[in-house]
Amino acid sequence: MLEQTKDWDDDFYEKWKPIAMGFVNEAQKCLQCGKCTGQCPAAAVTPSYNPRKMIRDLVNGNIKRVLSSVELWQCFFCGGCYAACPMDINFQFFVFMLRLAAMNEGYGWEDVKQLEGYAEKDYLKNGVTVSDFERNPFVVDTRGDISKIREAAGLTSKRQVSDRAIAEINMLSDLTGMTSFMKKIGGVELLDCRTCTPEQEKKCKHKPMPSRVGKTKTHLRFYNYGEPGGKKHAEA
Amino acid sequence: MPRLDIVAQIPKPKQIFLFRSCVASNKYPGTEACGRETLQILGVEPVESDEQTCCGGFVTFANVAAPTASMPAVARNLSLAEEKGLDTCVLCNGCWTFLNEFGHFMNHNEEVKASVNMMMNMMGREYKGTSNVYHIAEMFYRLKDDIAKNVKRPLTGIKIATHYGCHYLAGGKYSAIDDAQMPSYLEELIELMGGTVVPYTANRECCGTGFTQIINGKDSSLEHTQLKLDSVKEADPDLLVVQCPYCHSQLDRVQQQLNYHNAGDYQTPVIHIAQLVGLALGVAVPKLAFAAHISGRERLEKVLDRVGR
Amino acid sequence: MANNYNNYLEAYGKETSRDAGDRTLNYFSELFSMEIPMSRMMKMMPGMVKFMMAGKGERDDLMKFMPQMMPMVKQAITGKKEE
Amino acid sequence: MKKTLVIGGGIAGITAAEKIAQNGAEVILIEKENELGGNFAKLTFTFPVLGDAKALLNKEIDATQSLTGIEILKGTTLEKVNGSAGNFTVELSTPAGKRTENVASIIAAPGFHYMEPTAYTEYLYGHSSKVVTSLEFEKMAAEGRLPKGKVNVVFVHCVGSRDKAKGYRYCSKICCSYSAKHAIMMKKTNPESKNYVFYIDIRALGKGYEEFIRSAMEEYNVRYIRGRVAKVLPEGEKLLVRAEDSLIGNPIEVEADLVVLASAMEPPVGSRELAQVLGIETDEYGFFQEIEANVRPCHSTKPGVFLAGSCTQPMEIASAVGMGGLAATEALILAR
């Protein structure tokens, strides 16, 4: 199908800027110089990822292409593009906001689903996002017992977060709609790598995606900015 | 070159609110213990609180929480230091950039601040925006004269490579204490403690965690970390010093993972700057908690033997 | 779930970027809205109840806030801002 | 006939002084440095016609010096200006001491300054001897120090220009052309060399410029890659240049032996102070403000003070000469 410029929402960015309250800015100043992509760690390993092209599509108003892309979800959030940018465009925030928009369109849920567990199981229950539970199967054997190491180091055997603090962040989560948002996602069970069965392992690799999230119907994403490339796709 | 004008603005307080980091607490406790011990040795009393939770950066950048949802969580954590009338000292680049960025945002949007404060009031707190957030590496650089005076175990002959971490330098393009593209304050600290700095090509490359890519895009994440580790291996340092527990976790654990896949033999110990300063200032060995480290444990022990236990 | 479409243009069908853009803008203005409509107020309630149940200190803090809360509730019900 | 004061002994100032003297009026030409020539004197070749810069300039200087009615004061600066158009009293600080003169008008031609890209630490400028500015490249070429053998040379456009964060937002206009000139010089001196030019947009704003830049690509095999260089990394003896080939959309890496940064043209050092002494206005960058940029390009905001050359905007040699002539005719009207 031919791309039609009459479909583009060319004042999208102008309308978006005041709504986002300063989270997105300066995109209209983009020179398309490519300094961002030149230093990008994600672009170095996944050739179809290209921050310059995404900014271009955003300013032109080709919203459909940005939001339905896989590339939007390949950013490393390293901020190197912002550090390099001659026009001070903070692209990390664009990615962050655009991902929210993409989720509203039904894209990217397979990724968010995977992450939701960290928020629910760790952040809201314990007050810390990264727990002492080891999720990297390759280091389970080599690692010492954290609670013993903590005690030897003169710390409490477990990182303490008071009940009051946990009650407070739970209330904030409810107040700001984060809890209801997470309920919509459903989340995946975080697997225990030490006792993981082959069946579970399969599930772990193939992220299940809900067909609906609330009222939104979910879709699979597309490689909109070029051939996927990279090691994984080289053979396929 | 460090921006001395920004360094000069960092106060030398009697007390500071030490903000615990999730990864530092639960994966590398040595960072937390050393942060506490080193500050004490340098004459700054660390104040901690069990009320403090995760900064909220992970859930926000994992898009599980909208920015409006994480704003009150940031305000809550910052208000803990405000209540005590202290500045905040963080151990993690992620905490630094997230607390700074969102704190800055709230301070400049009265409307948002008012709405956040409404929620704060519900639990008897208030966010004023008076607490500054400093990274512990910034504090070390500010207190470098005290470090030089207190070195108990000089790092003579130890080859050390540095990794700064993106969220400090790139996120703090204008507010970090050093140039985003060519920082040198960690090198300065290392030389101050008697160590030898080892340069390598991929010094300013990202560690490869990619925030959520280590979970969602494992292939690209590992590929990038391998690029970085290859460059480190070529320079062959005794230690790789990081200033972010998240980078620490990635660079340390992925070595083991790559070794497991026969992708190479990577054995470079990775330690946090707080642990390195702790090592030089003579913090007791169990408090360095090297037992929690994964890669290059033998080399780490050798380093300990050389500087004295 | 198999992908039935070859590319994003097919997936979106007749919808233009303008439609997607408007939907996105509506979503964001809702997200960043400082107003608290009734629906949002209802969602907030369980959290406050949970917080009250957590302990005495929490309950006291929340009760202190109640006078501040009433105009907001009124506003949420009537949908008008009180001057 | 009254006297005219010309500030700056670059090509614009020399031309203005020469034209005034040729029309029979008296003129004082002051130059801060101890030699005439300004930035022109730092070049080896001109573009788009590869002319011998030294010979061309010396011819102009000799012609000027041989004229009667011109007084050339080297090592001299302007201290104070009083009075108004037609009757200025200027105080000069010469090596021989203070001196006061009465002049009808003043022509300001202080030229420009090549930006020192010290802020560009991502390009390792100041940290590696293999990263040089275009000006240093000119010097290397003049002294025969260009790298020999099979080498890769990378030319980087827009260092300091079109960059809000570390430089200026304006385009320096001539860097595209002089980088092409440098690439051609490199290829001519060392036919074994491979030359890469990283550009954002090619701005060939002059007669023959487009053909000149195309000739670099077509005849001298210079590889033009669209994309701003992101960073330069040290790798052993060599440098790694990382950028995006933005026409393809992929990041690329070039192994380089020499990196040449086309640094921006910025206002001359002390332009704001000079503007204050003269009582004229500057723009946001420190360039002198014209009263009307289209039809009065050489009129400053103060009557009787005229502008010539690249103190108003980045400019190539031919325009500076043209503007020097225009300023001279304006000055002659007041000198009468």
PDB file of C-alpha atoms in Angstrom, chain A residues 20-23 41-42 44-46 73-80 82-85 88 90 92-93 96-97 99-100 103 110-112 114-116 118-119 123 127-136 138-139 142-144 146 149-150 152-155 159-162 164-166 168-169 171-172 175-176 178 181-182 185 207 230-232, chain B residues 20-23 25-27 29 32-33 36 50-54 56 58-69 71-73 76 101-102 105 109 111-112 119-120 122-125 166-167 170-171 173-174 180-181 206 208-213 215-216 219-221 223-224 226-227 246 253 256-257 260-261 286-287 289 291-292 294 297:
ATOM      1  CA  ALA A  20       2.599  16.449  27.973  1.00  0.00           C
ATOM      2  CA  MET A  21       3.641  19.316  30.263  1.00  0.00           C
ATOM      3  CA  GLY A  22       7.245  19.578  29.214  1.00  0.00           C
ATOM      4  CA  PHE A  23       7.922  15.868  29.059  1.00  0.00           C
ATOM      5  CA  PRO A  41      23.848   1.277  21.425  1.00  0.00           C
ATOM      6  CA  ALA A  42      20.504  -0.157  20.312  1.00  0.00           C
ATOM      7  CA  ALA A  44      24.507  -0.750  16.802  1.00  0.00           C
ATOM      8  CA  VAL A  45      22.997  -4.169  17.516  1.00  0.00           C
ATOM      9  CA  THR A  46      19.556  -3.862  15.911  1.00  0.00           C
ATOM     10  CA  TRP A  73      10.340  -0.961  22.096  1.00  0.00           C
ATOM     11  CA  GLN A  74      14.007  -1.471  21.315  1.00  0.00           C
ATOM     12  CA  CYS A  75      15.327   1.704  22.945  1.00  0.00           C
ATOM     13  CA  PHE A  76      17.906   1.137  25.704  1.00  0.00           C
ATOM     14  CA  PHE A  77      16.947   4.313  27.591  1.00  0.00           C
ATOM     15  CA  CYS A  78      20.634   5.178  27.839  1.00  0.00           C
ATOM     16  CA  GLY A  79      20.112   8.832  26.967  1.00  0.00           C
ATOM     17  CA  GLY A  80      23.151   8.933  24.717  1.00  0.00           C
ATOM     18  CA  TYR A  82      20.142  13.405  24.425  1.00  0.00           C
ATOM     19  CA  ALA A  83      23.789  13.824  25.395  1.00  0.00           C
ATOM     20  CA  ALA A  84      24.805  13.970  21.742  1.00  0.00           C
ATOM     21  CA  CYS A  85      21.881  15.984  20.407  1.00  0.00           C
ATOM     22  CA  ASP A  88      18.864  19.118  23.170  1.00  0.00           C
ATOM     23  CA  ASN A  90      15.421  14.471  25.077  1.00  0.00           C
ATOM     24  CA  GLN A  92      14.200   9.098  26.026  1.00  0.00           C
ATOM     25  CA  PHE A  93      11.095  10.919  27.146  1.00  0.00           C
ATOM     26  CA  PHE A  96       8.647   6.688  27.164  1.00  0.00           C
ATOM     27  CA  MET A  97       5.556   8.715  26.244  1.00  0.00           C
ATOM     28  CA  ARG A  99       5.218   3.670  24.437  1.00  0.00           C
ATOM     29  CA  LEU A 100       2.299   4.693  26.615  1.00  0.00           C
ATOM     30  CA  MET A 103      -0.131   0.628  24.574  1.00  0.00           C
ATOM     31  CA  GLU A 110       3.671  -8.637  25.369  1.00  0.00           C
ATOM     32  CA  ASP A 111       6.591  -6.615  26.704  1.00  0.00           C
ATOM     33  CA  VAL A 112       4.753  -4.691  29.389  1.00  0.00           C
ATOM     34  CA  GLN A 114       6.507  -9.290  31.306  1.00  0.00           C
ATOM     35  CA  LEU A 115       7.504  -6.252  33.372  1.00  0.00           C
ATOM     36  CA  GLU A 116       4.319  -5.851  35.310  1.00  0.00           C
ATOM     37  CA  TYR A 118       8.205  -6.485  38.996  1.00  0.00           C
ATOM     38  CA  ALA A 119       5.812  -3.729  39.915  1.00  0.00           C
ATOM     39  CA  TYR A 123       7.518  -2.879  44.237  1.00  0.00           C
ATOM     40  CA  GLY A 127       8.777  -1.568  48.429  1.00  0.00           C
ATOM     41  CA  VAL A 128      11.829  -2.526  46.378  1.00  0.00           C
ATOM     42  CA  THR A 129      11.707  -3.307  42.670  1.00  0.00           C
ATOM     43  CA  VAL A 130      14.712  -5.602  42.464  1.00  0.00           C
ATOM     44  CA  SER A 131      14.422  -8.296  45.105  1.00  0.00           C
ATOM     45  CA  ASP A 132      17.054 -10.691  46.440  1.00  0.00           C
ATOM     46  CA  PHE A 133      15.387 -13.392  44.363  1.00  0.00           C
ATOM     47  CA  GLU A 134      17.715 -14.450  41.567  1.00  0.00           C
ATOM     48  CA  ARG A 135      16.116 -14.453  38.120  1.00  0.00           C
ATOM     49  CA  ASN A 136      19.277 -15.042  36.141  1.00  0.00           C
ATOM     50  CA  PHE A 138      23.264 -18.698  35.028  1.00  0.00           C
ATOM     51  CA  VAL A 139      24.397 -17.228  38.303  1.00  0.00           C
ATOM     52  CA  THR A 142      27.768 -19.149  42.004  1.00  0.00           C
ATOM     53  CA  ARG A 143      26.064 -16.560  44.086  1.00  0.00           C
ATOM     54  CA  GLY A 144      26.367 -16.585  47.852  1.00  0.00           C
ATOM     55  CA  ILE A 146      22.580 -12.648  50.253  1.00  0.00           C
ATOM     56  CA  ILE A 149      26.407 -11.644  53.261  1.00  0.00           C
ATOM     57  CA  ARG A 150      24.251  -8.755  54.387  1.00  0.00           C
ATOM     58  CA  ALA A 152      28.333 -10.142  57.703  1.00  0.00           C
ATOM     59  CA  ALA A 153      28.443  -6.657  56.233  1.00  0.00           C
ATOM     60  CA  GLY A 154      26.655  -5.289  59.285  1.00  0.00           C
ATOM     61  CA  LEU A 155      23.295  -4.847  57.581  1.00  0.00           C
ATOM     62  CA  ARG A 159      16.423  -4.876  53.309  1.00  0.00           C
ATOM     63  CA  GLN A 160      13.879  -3.254  55.591  1.00  0.00           C
ATOM     64  CA  VAL A 161      10.969  -1.242  54.301  1.00  0.00           C
ATOM     65  CA  SER A 162       8.436  -0.340  56.976  1.00  0.00           C
ATOM     66  CA  ARG A 164       3.724   2.129  56.801  1.00  0.00           C
ATOM     67  CA  ALA A 165       5.850   2.868  53.729  1.00  0.00           C
ATOM     68  CA  ILE A 166       4.350  -0.077  51.871  1.00  0.00           C
ATOM     69  CA  GLU A 168       1.668   4.484  51.560  1.00  0.00           C
ATOM     70  CA  ILE A 169       2.959   3.388  48.157  1.00  0.00           C
ATOM     71  CA  MET A 171      -2.374   3.919  48.453  1.00  0.00           C
ATOM     72  CA  LEU A 172      -0.506   6.137  46.000  1.00  0.00           C
ATOM     73  CA  LEU A 175      -4.898   6.918  43.914  1.00  0.00           C
ATOM     74  CA  THR A 176      -2.964   7.423  40.702  1.00  0.00           C
ATOM     75  CA  MET A 178      -1.539   2.426  38.725  1.00  0.00           C
ATOM     76  CA  PHE A 181      -3.896  -0.242  35.224  1.00  0.00           C
ATOM     77  CA  MET A 182      -1.980  -3.292  36.418  1.00  0.00           C
ATOM     78  CA  ILE A 185      -2.630  -6.071  32.190  1.00  0.00           C
ATOM     79  CA  LYS A 207       5.626 -14.131  26.156  1.00  0.00           C
ATOM     80  CA  GLY A 230      20.779  -8.686  14.126  1.00  0.00           C
ATOM     81  CA  LYS A 231      22.027 -12.139  15.027  1.00  0.00           C
ATOM     82  CA  LYS A 232      18.615 -13.641  15.650  1.00  0.00           C
TER      83      LYS A 232
ATOM     84  CA  ARG B  20      19.239   2.884  49.584  1.00  0.00           C
ATOM     85  CA  SER B  21      19.161   1.291  46.188  1.00  0.00           C
ATOM     86  CA  CYS B  22      17.207  -1.899  45.411  1.00  0.00           C
ATOM     87  CA  VAL B  23      20.001  -3.573  43.476  1.00  0.00           C
ATOM     88  CA  SER B  25      20.660  -3.874  48.840  1.00  0.00           C
ATOM     89  CA  ASN B  26      19.575  -7.128  47.301  1.00  0.00           C
ATOM     90  CA  LYS B  27      22.321  -8.072  44.874  1.00  0.00           C
ATOM     91  CA  PRO B  29      25.075  -5.464  49.749  1.00  0.00           C
ATOM     92  CA  GLU B  32      25.180  -0.249  50.685  1.00  0.00           C
ATOM     93  CA  ALA B  33      27.480  -1.157  53.582  1.00  0.00           C
ATOM     94  CA  ARG B  36      27.486   3.933  54.887  1.00  0.00           C
ATOM     95  CA  ASP B  50      13.031   2.284  56.614  1.00  0.00           C
ATOM     96  CA  GLU B  51      10.257   4.483  55.259  1.00  0.00           C
ATOM     97  CA  GLN B  52      12.195   4.856  52.039  1.00  0.00           C
ATOM     98  CA  THR B  53      11.095   2.675  49.123  1.00  0.00           C
ATOM     99  CA  CYS B  54      12.360   2.136  45.582  1.00  0.00           C
ATOM    100  CA  GLY B  56      10.026   4.145  41.232  1.00  0.00           C
ATOM    101  CA  PHE B  58      11.948   0.981  37.049  1.00  0.00           C
ATOM    102  CA  VAL B  59       8.165   0.702  37.119  1.00  0.00           C
ATOM    103  CA  THR B  60       7.903   4.055  35.381  1.00  0.00           C
ATOM    104  CA  PHE B  61      10.329   3.336  32.580  1.00  0.00           C
ATOM    105  CA  ALA B  62       8.878  -0.146  32.226  1.00  0.00           C
ATOM    106  CA  ASN B  63       5.674   1.750  31.387  1.00  0.00           C
ATOM    107  CA  VAL B  64       3.744  -0.004  34.127  1.00  0.00           C
ATOM    108  CA  ALA B  65       3.212   3.319  35.849  1.00  0.00           C
ATOM    109  CA  ALA B  66       2.416   6.513  33.967  1.00  0.00           C
ATOM    110  CA  PRO B  67       4.577   9.518  34.896  1.00  0.00           C
ATOM    111  CA  THR B  68       1.655  10.969  36.810  1.00  0.00           C
ATOM    112  CA  ALA B  69       1.569   7.802  38.894  1.00  0.00           C
ATOM    113  CA  MET B  71       5.411  11.533  40.587  1.00  0.00           C
ATOM    114  CA  PRO B  72       3.877  11.144  44.083  1.00  0.00           C
ATOM    115  CA  ALA B  73       6.231   8.232  44.826  1.00  0.00           C
ATOM    116  CA  ARG B  76       7.273  10.850  48.994  1.00  0.00           C
ATOM    117  CA  GLU B 101      14.379  14.792  36.789  1.00  0.00           C
ATOM    118  CA  PHE B 102      10.974  14.325  38.375  1.00  0.00           C
ATOM    119  CA  PHE B 105       9.629  18.742  36.964  1.00  0.00           C
ATOM    120  CA  ASN B 109       5.009  22.932  37.644  1.00  0.00           C
ATOM    121  CA  GLU B 111      -0.109  22.744  39.358  1.00  0.00           C
ATOM    122  CA  VAL B 112       1.471  19.303  39.452  1.00  0.00           C
ATOM    123  CA  MET B 119      -1.908  13.072  47.971  1.00  0.00           C
ATOM    124  CA  MET B 120       1.047  13.703  50.275  1.00  0.00           C
ATOM    125  CA  MET B 122      -3.458  12.313  52.901  1.00  0.00           C
ATOM    126  CA  MET B 123      -0.614  10.502  54.589  1.00  0.00           C
ATOM    127  CA  GLY B 124       0.570  13.424  56.625  1.00  0.00           C
ATOM    128  CA  ARG B 125       3.511  14.417  54.452  1.00  0.00           C
ATOM    129  CA  CYS B 166      24.584   6.500  31.025  1.00  0.00           C
ATOM    130  CA  HIS B 167      21.964   7.698  33.438  1.00  0.00           C
ATOM    131  CA  ALA B 170      23.857  11.479  29.614  1.00  0.00           C
ATOM    132  CA  GLY B 171      20.818  12.156  31.742  1.00  0.00           C
ATOM    133  CA  LYS B 173      24.123  16.509  30.441  1.00  0.00           C
ATOM    134  CA  TYR B 174      23.939  19.885  32.162  1.00  0.00           C
ATOM    135  CA  ALA B 180      29.013  13.854  29.360  1.00  0.00           C
ATOM    136  CA  GLN B 181      31.383  12.703  26.636  1.00  0.00           C
ATOM    137  CA  CYS B 206      26.323   1.681  27.631  1.00  0.00           C
ATOM    138  CA  GLY B 208      23.811  -2.997  27.772  1.00  0.00           C
ATOM    139  CA  THR B 209      21.150  -3.428  30.424  1.00  0.00           C
ATOM    140  CA  GLY B 210      18.966  -1.187  28.328  1.00  0.00           C
ATOM    141  CA  PHE B 211      16.685  -0.719  31.295  1.00  0.00           C
ATOM    142  CA  THR B 212      14.045  -3.240  30.236  1.00  0.00           C
ATOM    143  CA  GLN B 213      15.912  -4.755  27.321  1.00  0.00           C
ATOM    144  CA  ILE B 215      14.097  -8.692  30.160  1.00  0.00           C
ATOM    145  CA  ASN B 216      12.362  -7.996  26.845  1.00  0.00           C
ATOM    146  CA  ASP B 219      19.497 -10.769  22.436  1.00  0.00           C
ATOM    147  CA  SER B 220      20.348  -7.158  21.754  1.00  0.00           C
ATOM    148  CA  SER B 221      21.166  -6.542  25.390  1.00  0.00           C
ATOM    149  CA  GLU B 223      25.149  -8.583  22.230  1.00  0.00           C
ATOM    150  CA  HIS B 224      25.874  -5.061  23.351  1.00  0.00           C
ATOM    151  CA  GLN B 226      29.564  -8.523  24.954  1.00  0.00           C
ATOM    152  CA  LEU B 227      30.918  -5.697  22.778  1.00  0.00           C
ATOM    153  CA  TYR B 246      22.375  -1.691  37.768  1.00  0.00           C
ATOM    154  CA  ARG B 253      26.364 -11.346  35.758  1.00  0.00           C
ATOM    155  CA  GLN B 256      29.105 -15.561  33.783  1.00  0.00           C
ATOM    156  CA  GLN B 257      26.267 -15.992  31.322  1.00  0.00           C
ATOM    157  CA  TYR B 260      28.298 -20.479  30.289  1.00  0.00           C
ATOM    158  CA  HIS B 261      27.398 -20.193  26.595  1.00  0.00           C
ATOM    159  CA  PRO B 286      33.272  -8.637  55.258  1.00  0.00           C
ATOM    160  CA  LYS B 287      31.702  -5.187  54.851  1.00  0.00           C
ATOM    161  CA  ALA B 289      30.794  -8.114  50.715  1.00  0.00           C
ATOM    162  CA  ALA B 291      31.084 -12.801  48.403  1.00  0.00           C
ATOM    163  CA  ALA B 292      28.034 -11.547  46.510  1.00  0.00           C
ATOM    164  CA  ILE B 294      29.840 -13.407  40.519  1.00  0.00           C
ATOM    165  CA  ARG B 297      36.213 -13.822  42.241  1.00  0.00           C
TER     166      ARG B 297
END
